Amino acid sequence: MRRYLPLVVTTMALAATGSSAQTPPAIEGPVYIATYVEVVPTAVGEGAALLRQYRDAGRKDAGNLRMELVQEAGRPSRFAILAIWADQKAFEMHGKAAHTTQFRDKLKSVHAAPYDERVHSGMSVGVPDALRAGAVVVVTHVDVPGSFKDATVPLLHQLSEASRKDAGNLRFEVQQQGNRPNHFTVVELWADQKSHDAHVMAGHTRQFRDKLGPMTGALYDERLYKAFD
């Protein structure tokens, strides 16, 4: 994990797995999901196989617009699933599907901790390119106190609009968490490591971090992934 500035790390509610203290409200329009899975180091192969099966089955569900599986760089036991559902109904039907229930049950035998599913609306999503081999996938959590939410939203819009113009950018989207609107997930896709590094050094990226820093109080959580076929 690469860390640059203080940010609060999100602890997401999981209604589907029983780890939620609060049921997220229904989201209008497409539903963006970021699910994090960590398996025990001795079961990476088994965990990866389960995740691949789950991804492939999910892609066939009605209303699925995206179902991507990525593996954290340098931490092969950590994965993320990046999904988009056409609407709340499609997302809920997927959660009730037999293959989803089977996946969650089988994962319990190899996970290092309960999987973490975060439900969002699309705040600034642009037109995403498809995940490709060799691309650098970045998932960052931007969490601020509720009193700073309204100040953070325009900063994220500005960052996303400027970053989509950076050389090598294939996707830059900001998602806003449904039951915690002061929590955001930023999903980036870069053609290669060089283009990502250039983005990190860009003036608009550094300005964003400088402005955001005083509004946060914990570590900046940025995770780099690679596509998992």
mmCIF file with all atom_site columns, C-alpha atoms in Angstrom:
data_model
loop_
_atom_site.group_PDB
_atom_site.id
_atom_site.type_symbol
_atom_site.label_atom_id
_atom_site.label_alt_id
_atom_site.label_comp_id
_atom_site.label_asym_id
_atom_site.label_entity_id
_atom_site.label_seq_id
_atom_site.pdbx_PDB_ins_code
_atom_site.Cartn_x
_atom_site.Cartn_y
_atom_site.Cartn_z
_atom_site.occupancy
_atom_site.B_iso_or_equiv
_atom_site.pdbx_formal_charge
_atom_site.auth_seq_id
_atom_site.auth_comp_id
_atom_site.auth_asym_id
_atom_site.auth_atom_id
_atom_site.pdbx_PDB_model_num
ATOM 1   C CA . MET A 1 1   ? 0.000   0.000   0.000   1.00 0.00 ? 1   MET A CA 1
ATOM 2   C CA . ARG A 1 2   ? 1.256   3.448   -0.885  1.00 0.00 ? 2   ARG A CA 1
ATOM 3   C CA . ARG A 1 3   ? 0.431   6.270   1.538   1.00 0.00 ? 3   ARG A CA 1
ATOM 4   C CA . TYR A 1 4   ? 0.792   9.964   0.832   1.00 0.00 ? 4   TYR A CA 1
ATOM 5   C CA . LEU A 1 5   ? -1.501  12.121  2.980   1.00 0.00 ? 5   LEU A CA 1
ATOM 6   C CA . PRO A 1 6   ? -3.679  11.756  6.065   1.00 0.00 ? 6   PRO A CA 1
ATOM 7   C CA . LEU A 1 7   ? -7.092  10.347  5.305   1.00 0.00 ? 7   LEU A CA 1
ATOM 8   C CA . VAL A 1 8   ? -9.546  8.334   7.313   1.00 0.00 ? 8   VAL A CA 1
ATOM 9   C CA . VAL A 1 9   ? -9.760  4.680   6.262   1.00 0.00 ? 9   VAL A CA 1
ATOM 10  C CA . THR A 1 10  ? -13.347 3.658   5.605   1.00 0.00 ? 10  THR A CA 1
ATOM 11  C CA . THR A 1 11  ? -15.008 0.881   7.577   1.00 0.00 ? 11  THR A CA 1
ATOM 12  C CA . MET A 1 12  ? -17.889 -0.118  5.331   1.00 0.00 ? 12  MET A CA 1
ATOM 13  C CA . ALA A 1 13  ? -21.178 -1.585  6.438   1.00 0.00 ? 13  ALA A CA 1
ATOM 14  C CA . LEU A 1 14  ? -22.092 -4.971  4.996   1.00 0.00 ? 14  LEU A CA 1
ATOM 15  C CA . ALA A 1 15  ? -25.780 -5.623  5.191   1.00 0.00 ? 15  ALA A CA 1
ATOM 16  C CA . ALA A 1 16  ? -25.471 -8.789  3.094   1.00 0.00 ? 16  ALA A CA 1
ATOM 17  C CA . THR A 1 17  ? -22.886 -10.421 5.347   1.00 0.00 ? 17  THR A CA 1
ATOM 18  C CA . GLY A 1 18  ? -24.262 -9.330  8.668   1.00 0.00 ? 18  GLY A CA 1
ATOM 19  C CA . SER A 1 19  ? -21.348 -6.973  9.414   1.00 0.00 ? 19  SER A CA 1
ATOM 20  C CA . SER A 1 20  ? -23.415 -3.833  8.928   1.00 0.00 ? 20  SER A CA 1
ATOM 21  C CA . ALA A 1 21  ? -24.849 -1.757  11.741  1.00 0.00 ? 21  ALA A CA 1
ATOM 22  C CA . GLN A 1 22  ? -26.843 0.232   9.213   1.00 0.00 ? 22  GLN A CA 1
ATOM 23  C CA . THR A 1 23  ? -28.656 -0.722  6.017   1.00 0.00 ? 23  THR A CA 1
ATOM 24  C CA . PRO A 1 24  ? -27.581 1.543   3.135   1.00 0.00 ? 24  PRO A CA 1
ATOM 25  C CA . PRO A 1 25  ? -30.403 3.529   1.532   1.00 0.00 ? 25  PRO A CA 1
ATOM 26  C CA . ALA A 1 26  ? -31.535 2.652   -1.971  1.00 0.00 ? 26  ALA A CA 1
ATOM 27  C CA . ILE A 1 27  ? -29.411 4.286   -4.676  1.00 0.00 ? 27  ILE A CA 1
ATOM 28  C CA . GLU A 1 28  ? -30.986 5.991   -7.652  1.00 0.00 ? 28  GLU A CA 1
ATOM 29  C CA . GLY A 1 29  ? -29.438 4.958   -10.966 1.00 0.00 ? 29  GLY A CA 1
ATOM 30  C CA . PRO A 1 30  ? -26.429 2.639   -11.409 1.00 0.00 ? 30  PRO A CA 1
ATOM 31  C CA . VAL A 1 31  ? -24.985 1.054   -8.265  1.00 0.00 ? 31  VAL A CA 1
ATOM 32  C CA . TYR A 1 32  ? -21.184 0.968   -7.970  1.00 0.00 ? 32  TYR A CA 1
ATOM 33  C CA . ILE A 1 33  ? -19.700 -1.743  -5.772  1.00 0.00 ? 33  ILE A CA 1
ATOM 34  C CA . ALA A 1 34  ? -16.161 -2.148  -4.469  1.00 0.00 ? 34  ALA A CA 1
ATOM 35  C CA . THR A 1 35  ? -15.657 -5.460  -2.652  1.00 0.00 ? 35  THR A CA 1
ATOM 36  C CA . TYR A 1 36  ? -12.405 -6.271  -0.862  1.00 0.00 ? 36  TYR A CA 1
ATOM 37  C CA . VAL A 1 37  ? -11.347 -9.829  -0.134  1.00 0.00 ? 37  VAL A CA 1
ATOM 38  C CA . GLU A 1 38  ? -8.308  -11.020 1.782   1.00 0.00 ? 38  GLU A CA 1
ATOM 39  C CA . VAL A 1 39  ? -7.540  -14.736 1.947   1.00 0.00 ? 39  VAL A CA 1
ATOM 40  C CA . VAL A 1 40  ? -5.002  -16.516 4.112   1.00 0.00 ? 40  VAL A CA 1
ATOM 41  C CA . PRO A 1 41  ? -1.560  -16.646 2.438   1.00 0.00 ? 41  PRO A CA 1
ATOM 42  C CA . THR A 1 42  ? -1.659  -20.436 2.181   1.00 0.00 ? 42  THR A CA 1
ATOM 43  C CA . ALA A 1 43  ? -4.922  -20.385 0.199   1.00 0.00 ? 43  ALA A CA 1
ATOM 44  C CA . VAL A 1 44  ? -4.283  -17.773 -2.484  1.00 0.00 ? 44  VAL A CA 1
ATOM 45  C CA . GLY A 1 45  ? -4.867  -20.277 -5.293  1.00 0.00 ? 45  GLY A CA 1
ATOM 46  C CA . GLU A 1 46  ? -8.107  -21.586 -3.816  1.00 0.00 ? 46  GLU A CA 1
ATOM 47  C CA . GLY A 1 47  ? -9.349  -18.094 -3.031  1.00 0.00 ? 47  GLY A CA 1
ATOM 48  C CA . ALA A 1 48  ? -8.505  -16.845 -6.513  1.00 0.00 ? 48  ALA A CA 1
ATOM 49  C CA . ALA A 1 49  ? -10.422 -19.728 -8.076  1.00 0.00 ? 49  ALA A CA 1
ATOM 50  C CA . LEU A 1 50  ? -13.516 -18.924 -6.002  1.00 0.00 ? 50  LEU A CA 1
ATOM 51  C CA . LEU A 1 51  ? -13.297 -15.256 -6.911  1.00 0.00 ? 51  LEU A CA 1
ATOM 52  C CA . ARG A 1 52  ? -12.895 -16.016 -10.607 1.00 0.00 ? 52  ARG A CA 1
ATOM 53  C CA . GLN A 1 53  ? -15.976 -18.256 -10.544 1.00 0.00 ? 53  GLN A CA 1
ATOM 54  C CA . TYR A 1 54  ? -17.953 -15.580 -8.721  1.00 0.00 ? 54  TYR A CA 1
ATOM 55  C CA . ARG A 1 55  ? -16.870 -12.902 -11.195 1.00 0.00 ? 55  ARG A CA 1
ATOM 56  C CA . ASP A 1 56  ? -17.750 -15.010 -14.210 1.00 0.00 ? 56  ASP A CA 1
ATOM 57  C CA . ALA A 1 57  ? -21.166 -15.939 -12.792 1.00 0.00 ? 57  ALA A CA 1
ATOM 58  C CA . GLY A 1 58  ? -21.910 -12.330 -11.835 1.00 0.00 ? 58  GLY A CA 1
ATOM 59  C CA . ARG A 1 59  ? -21.240 -11.122 -15.355 1.00 0.00 ? 59  ARG A CA 1
ATOM 60  C CA . LYS A 1 60  ? -24.170 -13.241 -16.527 1.00 0.00 ? 60  LYS A CA 1
ATOM 61  C CA . ASP A 1 61  ? -26.622 -11.774 -14.023 1.00 0.00 ? 61  ASP A CA 1
ATOM 62  C CA . ALA A 1 62  ? -29.312 -9.442  -15.336 1.00 0.00 ? 62  ALA A CA 1
ATOM 63  C CA . GLY A 1 63  ? -28.319 -5.803  -14.984 1.00 0.00 ? 63  GLY A CA 1
ATOM 64  C CA . ASN A 1 64  ? -24.583 -6.329  -14.600 1.00 0.00 ? 64  ASN A CA 1
ATOM 65  C CA . LEU A 1 65  ? -22.588 -3.586  -16.319 1.00 0.00 ? 65  LEU A CA 1
ATOM 66  C CA . ARG A 1 66  ? -19.142 -4.394  -14.926 1.00 0.00 ? 66  ARG A CA 1
ATOM 67  C CA . MET A 1 67  ? -17.583 -7.224  -12.927 1.00 0.00 ? 67  MET A CA 1
ATOM 68  C CA . GLU A 1 68  ? -13.794 -6.982  -12.669 1.00 0.00 ? 68  GLU A CA 1
ATOM 69  C CA . LEU A 1 69  ? -11.378 -8.911  -10.492 1.00 0.00 ? 69  LEU A CA 1
ATOM 70  C CA . VAL A 1 70  ? -8.054  -7.333  -9.514  1.00 0.00 ? 70  VAL A CA 1
ATOM 71  C CA . GLN A 1 71  ? -5.194  -8.469  -7.282  1.00 0.00 ? 71  GLN A CA 1
ATOM 72  C CA . GLU A 1 72  ? -3.216  -6.106  -5.066  1.00 0.00 ? 72  GLU A CA 1
ATOM 73  C CA . ALA A 1 73  ? 0.337   -5.461  -6.236  1.00 0.00 ? 73  ALA A CA 1
ATOM 74  C CA . GLY A 1 74  ? 2.811   -6.940  -3.776  1.00 0.00 ? 74  GLY A CA 1
ATOM 75  C CA . ARG A 1 75  ? 0.035   -8.515  -1.685  1.00 0.00 ? 75  ARG A CA 1
ATOM 76  C CA . PRO A 1 76  ? -1.210  -11.547 -3.668  1.00 0.00 ? 76  PRO A CA 1
ATOM 77  C CA . SER A 1 77  ? -3.607  -12.567 -0.894  1.00 0.00 ? 77  SER A CA 1
ATOM 78  C CA . ARG A 1 78  ? -5.640  -9.365  -1.347  1.00 0.00 ? 78  ARG A CA 1
ATOM 79  C CA . PHE A 1 79  ? -8.221  -8.924  -4.102  1.00 0.00 ? 79  PHE A CA 1
ATOM 80  C CA . ALA A 1 80  ? -10.907 -6.450  -5.087  1.00 0.00 ? 80  ALA A CA 1
ATOM 81  C CA . ILE A 1 81  ? -14.025 -6.844  -7.212  1.00 0.00 ? 81  ILE A CA 1
ATOM 82  C CA . LEU A 1 82  ? -15.178 -3.707  -9.021  1.00 0.00 ? 82  LEU A CA 1
ATOM 83  C CA . ALA A 1 83  ? -18.775 -3.990  -10.163 1.00 0.00 ? 83  ALA A CA 1
ATOM 84  C CA . ILE A 1 84  ? -21.545 -1.828  -11.573 1.00 0.00 ? 84  ILE A CA 1
ATOM 85  C CA . TRP A 1 85  ? -25.232 -2.775  -11.537 1.00 0.00 ? 85  TRP A CA 1
ATOM 86  C CA . ALA A 1 86  ? -27.851 -1.069  -13.674 1.00 0.00 ? 86  ALA A CA 1
ATOM 87  C CA . ASP A 1 87  ? -29.998 -0.259  -10.654 1.00 0.00 ? 87  ASP A CA 1
ATOM 88  C CA . GLN A 1 88  ? -30.765 -1.164  -7.046  1.00 0.00 ? 88  GLN A CA 1
ATOM 89  C CA . LYS A 1 89  ? -33.053 -4.035  -8.060  1.00 0.00 ? 89  LYS A CA 1
ATOM 90  C CA . ALA A 1 90  ? -30.350 -5.717  -10.163 1.00 0.00 ? 90  ALA A CA 1
ATOM 91  C CA . PHE A 1 91  ? -27.864 -5.382  -7.299  1.00 0.00 ? 91  PHE A CA 1
ATOM 92  C CA . GLU A 1 92  ? -30.302 -6.872  -4.798  1.00 0.00 ? 92  GLU A CA 1
ATOM 93  C CA . MET A 1 93  ? -31.191 -9.773  -7.108  1.00 0.00 ? 93  MET A CA 1
ATOM 94  C CA . HIS A 1 94  ? -27.495 -10.536 -7.514  1.00 0.00 ? 94  HIS A CA 1
ATOM 95  C CA . GLY A 1 95  ? -27.136 -10.624 -3.734  1.00 0.00 ? 95  GLY A CA 1
ATOM 96  C CA . LYS A 1 96  ? -29.888 -13.249 -3.536  1.00 0.00 ? 96  LYS A CA 1
ATOM 97  C CA . ALA A 1 97  ? -28.549 -15.396 -6.382  1.00 0.00 ? 97  ALA A CA 1
ATOM 98  C CA . ALA A 1 98  ? -27.534 -18.963 -5.566  1.00 0.00 ? 98  ALA A CA 1
ATOM 99  C CA . HIS A 1 99  ? -24.012 -18.492 -6.892  1.00 0.00 ? 99  HIS A CA 1
ATOM 100 C CA . THR A 1 100 ? -23.535 -15.436 -4.636  1.00 0.00 ? 100 THR A CA 1
ATOM 101 C CA . THR A 1 101 ? -24.643 -17.358 -1.556  1.00 0.00 ? 101 THR A CA 1
ATOM 102 C CA . GLN A 1 102 ? -22.403 -20.287 -2.480  1.00 0.00 ? 102 GLN A CA 1
ATOM 103 C CA . PHE A 1 103 ? -19.437 -17.976 -3.008  1.00 0.00 ? 103 PHE A CA 1
ATOM 104 C CA . ARG A 1 104 ? -19.848 -16.349 0.396   1.00 0.00 ? 104 ARG A CA 1
ATOM 105 C CA . ASP A 1 105 ? -20.196 -19.713 2.127   1.00 0.00 ? 105 ASP A CA 1
ATOM 106 C CA . LYS A 1 106 ? -17.128 -21.230 0.452   1.00 0.00 ? 106 LYS A CA 1
ATOM 107 C CA . LEU A 1 107 ? -15.028 -18.127 1.018   1.00 0.00 ? 107 LEU A CA 1
ATOM 108 C CA . LYS A 1 108 ? -15.388 -18.436 4.796   1.00 0.00 ? 108 LYS A CA 1
ATOM 109 C CA . SER A 1 109 ? -13.005 -21.400 4.847   1.00 0.00 ? 109 SER A CA 1
ATOM 110 C CA . VAL A 1 110 ? -10.118 -19.426 3.312   1.00 0.00 ? 110 VAL A CA 1
ATOM 111 C CA . HIS A 1 111 ? -10.691 -15.762 4.110   1.00 0.00 ? 111 HIS A CA 1
ATOM 112 C CA . ALA A 1 112 ? -8.416  -13.908 6.504   1.00 0.00 ? 112 ALA A CA 1
ATOM 113 C CA . ALA A 1 113 ? -11.308 -11.601 7.475   1.00 0.00 ? 113 ALA A CA 1
ATOM 114 C CA . PRO A 1 114 ? -14.935 -11.175 6.380   1.00 0.00 ? 114 PRO A CA 1
ATOM 115 C CA . TYR A 1 115 ? -15.117 -9.644  2.922   1.00 0.00 ? 115 TYR A CA 1
ATOM 116 C CA . ASP A 1 116 ? -15.825 -5.937  2.741   1.00 0.00 ? 116 ASP A CA 1
ATOM 117 C CA . GLU A 1 117 ? -18.503 -4.760  0.302   1.00 0.00 ? 117 GLU A CA 1
ATOM 118 C CA . ARG A 1 118 ? -19.000 -1.008  -0.201  1.00 0.00 ? 118 ARG A CA 1
ATOM 119 C CA . VAL A 1 119 ? -22.068 0.321   -1.990  1.00 0.00 ? 119 VAL A CA 1
ATOM 120 C CA . HIS A 1 120 ? -21.885 3.616   -3.893  1.00 0.00 ? 120 HIS A CA 1
ATOM 121 C CA . SER A 1 121 ? -23.550 5.895   -6.374  1.00 0.00 ? 121 SER A CA 1
ATOM 122 C CA . GLY A 1 122 ? -21.509 7.279   -9.237  1.00 0.00 ? 122 GLY A CA 1
ATOM 123 C CA . MET A 1 123 ? -20.522 10.864  -8.437  1.00 0.00 ? 123 MET A CA 1
ATOM 124 C CA . SER A 1 124 ? -18.032 11.627  -11.233 1.00 0.00 ? 124 SER A CA 1
ATOM 125 C CA . VAL A 1 125 ? -17.561 8.613   -13.467 1.00 0.00 ? 125 VAL A CA 1
ATOM 126 C CA . GLY A 1 126 ? -16.805 9.747   -17.028 1.00 0.00 ? 126 GLY A CA 1
ATOM 127 C CA . VAL A 1 127 ? -16.560 7.146   -19.785 1.00 0.00 ? 127 VAL A CA 1
ATOM 128 C CA . PRO A 1 128 ? -14.444 4.234   -18.498 1.00 0.00 ? 128 PRO A CA 1
ATOM 129 C CA . ASP A 1 129 ? -12.136 2.146   -20.633 1.00 0.00 ? 129 ASP A CA 1
ATOM 130 C CA . ALA A 1 130 ? -12.126 -1.624  -20.222 1.00 0.00 ? 130 ALA A CA 1
ATOM 131 C CA . LEU A 1 131 ? -9.734  -3.311  -17.841 1.00 0.00 ? 131 LEU A CA 1
ATOM 132 C CA . ARG A 1 132 ? -6.707  -4.626  -19.710 1.00 0.00 ? 132 ARG A CA 1
ATOM 133 C CA . ALA A 1 133 ? -3.665  -6.747  -18.922 1.00 0.00 ? 133 ALA A CA 1
ATOM 134 C CA . GLY A 1 134 ? -0.682  -4.703  -17.782 1.00 0.00 ? 134 GLY A CA 1
ATOM 135 C CA . ALA A 1 135 ? -2.766  -1.748  -16.635 1.00 0.00 ? 135 ALA A CA 1
ATOM 136 C CA . VAL A 1 136 ? -2.307  -0.236  -13.185 1.00 0.00 ? 136 VAL A CA 1
ATOM 137 C CA . VAL A 1 137 ? -5.537  -0.147  -11.178 1.00 0.00 ? 137 VAL A CA 1
ATOM 138 C CA . VAL A 1 138 ? -5.672  2.247   -8.233  1.00 0.00 ? 138 VAL A CA 1
ATOM 139 C CA . VAL A 1 139 ? -8.387  2.289   -5.575  1.00 0.00 ? 139 VAL A CA 1
ATOM 140 C CA . THR A 1 140 ? -8.262  5.108   -3.035  1.00 0.00 ? 140 THR A CA 1
ATOM 141 C CA . HIS A 1 141 ? -10.519 5.859   -0.059  1.00 0.00 ? 141 HIS A CA 1
ATOM 142 C CA . VAL A 1 142 ? -11.248 9.490   0.667   1.00 0.00 ? 142 VAL A CA 1
ATOM 143 C CA . ASP A 1 143 ? -13.019 9.767   4.003   1.00 0.00 ? 143 ASP A CA 1
ATOM 144 C CA . VAL A 1 144 ? -13.631 13.085  5.730   1.00 0.00 ? 144 VAL A CA 1
ATOM 145 C CA . PRO A 1 145 ? -15.762 14.191  8.693   1.00 0.00 ? 145 PRO A CA 1
ATOM 146 C CA . GLY A 1 146 ? -19.319 14.999  7.708   1.00 0.00 ? 146 GLY A CA 1
ATOM 147 C CA . SER A 1 147 ? -18.733 18.712  8.223   1.00 0.00 ? 147 SER A CA 1
ATOM 148 C CA . PHE A 1 148 ? -16.188 18.655  5.372   1.00 0.00 ? 148 PHE A CA 1
ATOM 149 C CA . LYS A 1 149 ? -18.266 16.667  2.858   1.00 0.00 ? 149 LYS A CA 1
ATOM 150 C CA . ASP A 1 150 ? -19.523 19.673  0.920   1.00 0.00 ? 150 ASP A CA 1
ATOM 151 C CA . ALA A 1 151 ? -15.998 21.074  0.633   1.00 0.00 ? 151 ALA A CA 1
ATOM 152 C CA . THR A 1 152 ? -14.596 17.737  -0.519  1.00 0.00 ? 152 THR A CA 1
ATOM 153 C CA . VAL A 1 153 ? -17.082 17.067  -3.328  1.00 0.00 ? 153 VAL A CA 1
ATOM 154 C CA . PRO A 1 154 ? -15.912 19.900  -5.637  1.00 0.00 ? 154 PRO A CA 1
ATOM 155 C CA . LEU A 1 155 ? -12.272 18.994  -4.985  1.00 0.00 ? 155 LEU A CA 1
ATOM 156 C CA . LEU A 1 156 ? -12.947 15.440  -6.167  1.00 0.00 ? 156 LEU A CA 1
ATOM 157 C CA . HIS A 1 157 ? -14.810 16.689  -9.231  1.00 0.00 ? 157 HIS A CA 1
ATOM 158 C CA . GLN A 1 158 ? -11.881 18.934  -10.136 1.00 0.00 ? 158 GLN A CA 1
ATOM 159 C CA . LEU A 1 159 ? -9.379  16.116  -9.614  1.00 0.00 ? 159 LEU A CA 1
ATOM 160 C CA . SER A 1 160 ? -11.348 13.662  -11.763 1.00 0.00 ? 160 SER A CA 1
ATOM 161 C CA . GLU A 1 161 ? -11.831 16.109  -14.620 1.00 0.00 ? 161 GLU A CA 1
ATOM 162 C CA . ALA A 1 162 ? -8.157  17.084  -14.679 1.00 0.00 ? 162 ALA A CA 1
ATOM 163 C CA . SER A 1 163 ? -6.892  13.515  -14.277 1.00 0.00 ? 163 SER A CA 1
ATOM 164 C CA . ARG A 1 164 ? -8.886  12.190  -17.240 1.00 0.00 ? 164 ARG A CA 1
ATOM 165 C CA . LYS A 1 165 ? -6.771  14.470  -19.417 1.00 0.00 ? 165 LYS A CA 1
ATOM 166 C CA . ASP A 1 166 ? -3.487  12.986  -18.112 1.00 0.00 ? 166 ASP A CA 1
ATOM 167 C CA . ALA A 1 167 ? -1.496  10.873  -20.555 1.00 0.00 ? 167 ALA A CA 1
ATOM 168 C CA . GLY A 1 168 ? -2.210  7.187   -20.079 1.00 0.00 ? 168 GLY A CA 1
ATOM 169 C CA . ASN A 1 169 ? -5.423  7.589   -18.112 1.00 0.00 ? 169 ASN A CA 1
ATOM 170 C CA . LEU A 1 170 ? -8.015  4.967   -19.059 1.00 0.00 ? 170 LEU A CA 1
ATOM 171 C CA . ARG A 1 171 ? -10.502 5.519   -16.238 1.00 0.00 ? 171 ARG A CA 1
ATOM 172 C CA . PHE A 1 172 ? -10.986 7.960   -13.400 1.00 0.00 ? 172 PHE A CA 1
ATOM 173 C CA . GLU A 1 173 ? -14.185 7.713   -11.417 1.00 0.00 ? 173 GLU A CA 1
ATOM 174 C CA . VAL A 1 174 ? -15.338 8.973   -8.049  1.00 0.00 ? 174 VAL A CA 1
ATOM 175 C CA . GLN A 1 175 ? -17.958 6.946   -6.207  1.00 0.00 ? 175 GLN A CA 1
ATOM 176 C CA . GLN A 1 176 ? -19.891 8.209   -3.188  1.00 0.00 ? 176 GLN A CA 1
ATOM 177 C CA . GLN A 1 177 ? -20.869 5.759   -0.467  1.00 0.00 ? 177 GLN A CA 1
ATOM 178 C CA . GLY A 1 178 ? -24.608 5.343   -0.054  1.00 0.00 ? 178 GLY A CA 1
ATOM 179 C CA . ASN A 1 179 ? -24.969 5.282   3.732   1.00 0.00 ? 179 ASN A CA 1
ATOM 180 C CA . ARG A 1 180 ? -21.934 7.480   4.437   1.00 0.00 ? 180 ARG A CA 1
ATOM 181 C CA . PRO A 1 181 ? -21.945 10.304  1.873   1.00 0.00 ? 181 PRO A CA 1
ATOM 182 C CA . ASN A 1 182 ? -18.783 11.776  3.380   1.00 0.00 ? 182 ASN A CA 1
ATOM 183 C CA . HIS A 1 183 ? -16.923 8.615   2.281   1.00 0.00 ? 183 HIS A CA 1
ATOM 184 C CA . PHE A 1 184 ? -15.734 8.242   -1.303  1.00 0.00 ? 184 PHE A CA 1
ATOM 185 C CA . THR A 1 185 ? -13.940 5.627   -3.401  1.00 0.00 ? 185 THR A CA 1
ATOM 186 C CA . VAL A 1 186 ? -11.749 6.737   -6.291  1.00 0.00 ? 186 VAL A CA 1
ATOM 187 C CA . VAL A 1 187 ? -11.099 4.110   -8.985  1.00 0.00 ? 187 VAL A CA 1
ATOM 188 C CA . GLU A 1 188 ? -8.339  4.805   -11.504 1.00 0.00 ? 188 GLU A CA 1
ATOM 189 C CA . LEU A 1 189 ? -7.028  2.838   -14.469 1.00 0.00 ? 189 LEU A CA 1
ATOM 190 C CA . TRP A 1 190 ? -3.645  3.722   -15.986 1.00 0.00 ? 190 TRP A CA 1
ATOM 191 C CA . ALA A 1 191 ? -2.001  2.296   -19.075 1.00 0.00 ? 191 ALA A CA 1
ATOM 192 C CA . ASP A 1 192 ? 1.223   1.569   -17.189 1.00 0.00 ? 192 ASP A CA 1
ATOM 193 C CA . GLN A 1 193 ? 3.242   2.440   -14.093 1.00 0.00 ? 193 GLN A CA 1
ATOM 194 C CA . LYS A 1 194 ? 4.944   5.366   -15.826 1.00 0.00 ? 194 LYS A CA 1
ATOM 195 C CA . SER A 1 195 ? 1.658   7.128   -16.527 1.00 0.00 ? 195 SER A CA 1
ATOM 196 C CA . HIS A 1 196 ? 0.471   6.558   -12.972 1.00 0.00 ? 196 HIS A CA 1
ATOM 197 C CA . ASP A 1 197 ? 3.695   7.936   -11.529 1.00 0.00 ? 197 ASP A CA 1
ATOM 198 C CA . ALA A 1 198 ? 3.411   11.013  -13.750 1.00 0.00 ? 198 ALA A CA 1
ATOM 199 C CA . HIS A 1 199 ? -0.125  11.545  -12.452 1.00 0.00 ? 199 HIS A CA 1
ATOM 200 C CA . VAL A 1 200 ? 1.076   11.372  -8.847  1.00 0.00 ? 200 VAL A CA 1
ATOM 201 C CA . MET A 1 201 ? 3.591   14.145  -9.584  1.00 0.00 ? 201 MET A CA 1
ATOM 202 C CA . ALA A 1 202 ? 1.142   16.304  -11.572 1.00 0.00 ? 202 ALA A CA 1
ATOM 203 C CA . GLY A 1 203 ? 0.320   19.737  -10.211 1.00 0.00 ? 203 GLY A CA 1
ATOM 204 C CA . HIS A 1 204 ? -3.425  19.117  -10.010 1.00 0.00 ? 204 HIS A CA 1
ATOM 205 C CA . THR A 1 205 ? -2.875  15.915  -8.011  1.00 0.00 ? 205 THR A CA 1
ATOM 206 C CA . ARG A 1 206 ? -0.588  17.596  -5.526  1.00 0.00 ? 206 ARG A CA 1
ATOM 207 C CA . GLN A 1 207 ? -2.921  20.578  -5.194  1.00 0.00 ? 207 GLN A CA 1
ATOM 208 C CA . PHE A 1 208 ? -5.811  18.242  -4.448  1.00 0.00 ? 208 PHE A CA 1
ATOM 209 C CA . ARG A 1 209 ? -3.848  16.519  -1.703  1.00 0.00 ? 209 ARG A CA 1
ATOM 210 C CA . ASP A 1 210 ? -2.669  19.805  -0.236  1.00 0.00 ? 210 ASP A CA 1
ATOM 211 C CA . LYS A 1 211 ? -6.245  21.095  -0.011  1.00 0.00 ? 211 LYS A CA 1
ATOM 212 C CA . LEU A 1 212 ? -7.644  17.824  1.290   1.00 0.00 ? 212 LEU A CA 1
ATOM 213 C CA . GLY A 1 213 ? -4.989  17.257  3.966   1.00 0.00 ? 213 GLY A CA 1
ATOM 214 C CA . PRO A 1 214 ? -6.276  19.732  6.573   1.00 0.00 ? 214 PRO A CA 1
ATOM 215 C CA . MET A 1 215 ? -9.756  18.190  6.387   1.00 0.00 ? 215 MET A CA 1
ATOM 216 C CA . THR A 1 216 ? -8.676  14.660  7.273   1.00 0.00 ? 216 THR A CA 1
ATOM 217 C CA . GLY A 1 217 ? -7.196  12.947  10.279  1.00 0.00 ? 217 GLY A CA 1
ATOM 218 C CA . ALA A 1 218 ? -5.791  9.508   9.373   1.00 0.00 ? 218 ALA A CA 1
ATOM 219 C CA . LEU A 1 219 ? -3.615  7.790   6.799   1.00 0.00 ? 219 LEU A CA 1
ATOM 220 C CA . TYR A 1 220 ? -4.184  8.195   3.075   1.00 0.00 ? 220 TYR A CA 1
ATOM 221 C CA . ASP A 1 221 ? -5.252  4.776   1.800   1.00 0.00 ? 221 ASP A CA 1
ATOM 222 C CA . GLU A 1 222 ? -4.222  4.135   -1.807  1.00 0.00 ? 222 GLU A CA 1
ATOM 223 C CA . ARG A 1 223 ? -3.948  0.561   -3.085  1.00 0.00 ? 223 ARG A CA 1
ATOM 224 C CA . LEU A 1 224 ? -2.468  -0.497  -6.392  1.00 0.00 ? 224 LEU A CA 1
ATOM 225 C CA . TYR A 1 225 ? -3.819  -3.561  -8.190  1.00 0.00 ? 225 TYR A CA 1
ATOM 226 C CA . LYS A 1 226 ? -3.353  -5.503  -11.399 1.00 0.00 ? 226 LYS A CA 1
ATOM 227 C CA . ALA A 1 227 ? -5.946  -7.246  -13.515 1.00 0.00 ? 227 ALA A CA 1
ATOM 228 C CA . PHE A 1 228 ? -6.592  -10.875 -12.569 1.00 0.00 ? 228 PHE A CA 1
ATOM 229 C CA . ASP A 1 229 ? -7.714  -13.040 -15.486 1.00 0.00 ? 229 ASP A CA 1
#
